[in-house]
C-alpha atoms as a printed R data frame, in Angstrom:
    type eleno elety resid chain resno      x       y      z
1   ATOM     1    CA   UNK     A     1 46.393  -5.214 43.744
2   ATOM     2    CA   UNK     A     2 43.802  -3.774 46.373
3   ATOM     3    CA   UNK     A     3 40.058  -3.351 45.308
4   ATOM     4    CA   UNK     A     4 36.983  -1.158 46.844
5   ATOM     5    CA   UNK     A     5 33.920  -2.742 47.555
6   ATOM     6    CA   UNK     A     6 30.972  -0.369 48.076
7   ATOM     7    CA   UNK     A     7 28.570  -2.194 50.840
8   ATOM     8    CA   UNK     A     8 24.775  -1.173 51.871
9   ATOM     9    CA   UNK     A     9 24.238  -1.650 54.857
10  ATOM    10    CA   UNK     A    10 20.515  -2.743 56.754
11  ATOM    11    CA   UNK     A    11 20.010   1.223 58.038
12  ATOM    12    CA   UNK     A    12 20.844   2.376 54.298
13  ATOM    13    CA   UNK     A    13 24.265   3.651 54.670
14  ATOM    14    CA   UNK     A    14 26.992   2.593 52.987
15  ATOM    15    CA   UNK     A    15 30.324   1.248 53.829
16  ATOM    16    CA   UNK     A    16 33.682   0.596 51.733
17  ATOM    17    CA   UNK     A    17 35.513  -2.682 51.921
18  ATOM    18    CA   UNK     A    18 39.216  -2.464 51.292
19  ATOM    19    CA   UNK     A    19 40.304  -6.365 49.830
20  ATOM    20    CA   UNK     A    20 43.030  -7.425 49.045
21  ATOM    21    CA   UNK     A    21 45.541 -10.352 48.823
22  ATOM    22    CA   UNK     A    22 48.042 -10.935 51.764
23  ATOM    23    CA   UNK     A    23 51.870 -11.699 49.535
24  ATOM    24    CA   UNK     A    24 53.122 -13.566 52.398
25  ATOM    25    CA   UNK     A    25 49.888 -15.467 53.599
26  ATOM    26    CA   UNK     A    26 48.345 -15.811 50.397
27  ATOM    27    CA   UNK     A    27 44.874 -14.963 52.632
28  ATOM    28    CA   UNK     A    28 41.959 -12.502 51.550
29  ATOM    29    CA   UNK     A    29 42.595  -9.765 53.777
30  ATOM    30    CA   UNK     A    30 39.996  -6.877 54.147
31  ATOM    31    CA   UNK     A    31 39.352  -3.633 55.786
32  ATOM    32    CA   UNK     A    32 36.432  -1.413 55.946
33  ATOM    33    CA   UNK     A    33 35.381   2.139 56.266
34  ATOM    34    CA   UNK     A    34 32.626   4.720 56.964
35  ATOM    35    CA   UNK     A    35 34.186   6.685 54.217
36  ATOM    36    CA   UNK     A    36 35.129   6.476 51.322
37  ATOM    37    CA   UNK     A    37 38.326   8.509 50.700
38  ATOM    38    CA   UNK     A    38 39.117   6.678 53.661
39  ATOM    39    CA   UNK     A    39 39.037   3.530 51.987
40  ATOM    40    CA   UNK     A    40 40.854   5.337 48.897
41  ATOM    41    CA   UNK     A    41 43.782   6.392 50.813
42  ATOM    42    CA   UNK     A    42 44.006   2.406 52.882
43  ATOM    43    CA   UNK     A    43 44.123   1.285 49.432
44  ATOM    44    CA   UNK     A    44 46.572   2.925 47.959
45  ATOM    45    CA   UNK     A    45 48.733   2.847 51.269
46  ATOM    46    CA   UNK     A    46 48.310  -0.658 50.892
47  ATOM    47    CA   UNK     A    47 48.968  -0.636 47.252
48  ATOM    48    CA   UNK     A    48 52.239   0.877 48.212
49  ATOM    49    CA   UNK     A    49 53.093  -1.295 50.930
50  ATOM    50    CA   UNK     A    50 52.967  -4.057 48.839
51  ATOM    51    CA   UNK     A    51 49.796  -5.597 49.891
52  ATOM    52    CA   UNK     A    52 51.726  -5.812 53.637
53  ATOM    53    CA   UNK     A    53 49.334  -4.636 56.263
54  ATOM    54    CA   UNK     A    54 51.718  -4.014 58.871
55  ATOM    55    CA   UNK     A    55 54.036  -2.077 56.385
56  ATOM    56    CA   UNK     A    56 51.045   0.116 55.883
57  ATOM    57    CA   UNK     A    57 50.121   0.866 58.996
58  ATOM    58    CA   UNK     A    58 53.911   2.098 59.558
59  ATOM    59    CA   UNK     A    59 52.972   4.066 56.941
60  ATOM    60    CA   UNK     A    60 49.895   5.418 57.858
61  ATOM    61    CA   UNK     A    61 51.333   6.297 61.462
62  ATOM    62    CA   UNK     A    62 54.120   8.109 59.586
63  ATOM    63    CA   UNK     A    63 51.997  10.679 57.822
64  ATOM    64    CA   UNK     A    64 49.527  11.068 60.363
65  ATOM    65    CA   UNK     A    65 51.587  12.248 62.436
66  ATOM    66    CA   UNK     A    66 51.688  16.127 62.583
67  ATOM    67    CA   UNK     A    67 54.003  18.567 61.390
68  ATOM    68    CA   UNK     A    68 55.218  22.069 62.940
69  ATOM    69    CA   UNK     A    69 52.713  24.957 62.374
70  ATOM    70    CA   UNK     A    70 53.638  27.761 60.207
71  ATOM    71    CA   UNK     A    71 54.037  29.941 63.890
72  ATOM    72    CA   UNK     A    72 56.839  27.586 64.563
73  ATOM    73    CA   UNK     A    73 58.628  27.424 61.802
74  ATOM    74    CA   UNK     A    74 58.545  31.158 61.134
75  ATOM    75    CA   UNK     A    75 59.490  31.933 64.713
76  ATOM    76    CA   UNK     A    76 62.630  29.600 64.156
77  ATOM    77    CA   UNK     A    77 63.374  31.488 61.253
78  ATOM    78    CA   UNK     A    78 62.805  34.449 63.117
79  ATOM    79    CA   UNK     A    79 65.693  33.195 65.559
80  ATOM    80    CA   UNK     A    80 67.744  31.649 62.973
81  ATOM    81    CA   UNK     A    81 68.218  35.149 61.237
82  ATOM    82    CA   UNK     A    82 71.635  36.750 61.481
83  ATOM    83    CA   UNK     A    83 71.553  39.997 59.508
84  ATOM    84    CA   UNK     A    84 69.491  41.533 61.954
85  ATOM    85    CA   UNK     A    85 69.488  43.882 65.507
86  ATOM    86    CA   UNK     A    86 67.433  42.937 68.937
87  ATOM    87    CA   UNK     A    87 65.229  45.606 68.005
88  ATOM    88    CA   UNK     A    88 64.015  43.777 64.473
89  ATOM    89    CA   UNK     A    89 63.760  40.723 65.710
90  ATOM    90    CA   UNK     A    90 61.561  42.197 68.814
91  ATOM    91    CA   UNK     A    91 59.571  43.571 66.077
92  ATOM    92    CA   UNK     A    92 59.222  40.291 63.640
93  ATOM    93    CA   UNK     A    93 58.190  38.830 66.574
94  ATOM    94    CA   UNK     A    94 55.286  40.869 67.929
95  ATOM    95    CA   UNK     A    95 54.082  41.277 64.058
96  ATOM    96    CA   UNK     A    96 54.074  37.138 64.427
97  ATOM    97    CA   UNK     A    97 52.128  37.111 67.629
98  ATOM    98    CA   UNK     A    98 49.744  39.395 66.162
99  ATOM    99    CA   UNK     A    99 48.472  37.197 63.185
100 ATOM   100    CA   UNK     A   100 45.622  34.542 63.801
101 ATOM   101    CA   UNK     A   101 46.594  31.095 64.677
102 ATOM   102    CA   UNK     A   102 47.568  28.329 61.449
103 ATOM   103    CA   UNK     A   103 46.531  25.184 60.904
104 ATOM   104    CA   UNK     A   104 50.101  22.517 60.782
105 ATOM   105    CA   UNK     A   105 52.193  22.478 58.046
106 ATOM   106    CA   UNK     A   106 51.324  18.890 57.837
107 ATOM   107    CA   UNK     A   107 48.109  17.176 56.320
108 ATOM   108    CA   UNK     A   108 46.150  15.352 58.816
């Protein structure tokens, strides 16, 4: 349904057109990118939104946006936890706060 188009530019660098056809309009409709898995993942959100633009972008906003870290969902757990005294959980907690800091759960 949606195609790549691999563009040189005047200064040498490339860009990647994203073309496809509108279902509603009928129209040419076309992105482009810097970069290419950029262009790989508009297409295929396109590809799954039916060749709908605005349907993709809903879908695009939908996984970009971000996730809990892996500090917050193990301190819920932490919380949720039943089997367990104040002085374990004090513990599971500090043992937390001591690791580095995680990237989200989440792909960007």
């Amino acid at each position: 349904m949606a195609s790549i188009r691999e563009r040189r530019r005047a200064d040498g660098t490339r860009s990647f057109a994203v073309l496809w056809r509108d279902p509603d309009s009928g129209k040419q409709t076309s992105l482009t990118y810097d970069d290419e898995n950029d262009a790989v993942v508009a297409k295929r959100l396109i590809e799954a939104a039916g060749g709908r633009a605005a349907e993709a972008a809903r879908i695009a906003e939908a996984v970009r946006s971000k996730g809990p870290s892996v500090d917050e969902v193990v301190a819920e757990h932490i919380e949720l936890l039943t089997s367990i005294g104040p002085d374990t959980r004090s513990h599971y907690k500090s043992q937390l706060n001591r690791l580095p800091a995680r990237e989200p759960l989440h792909r960007r």
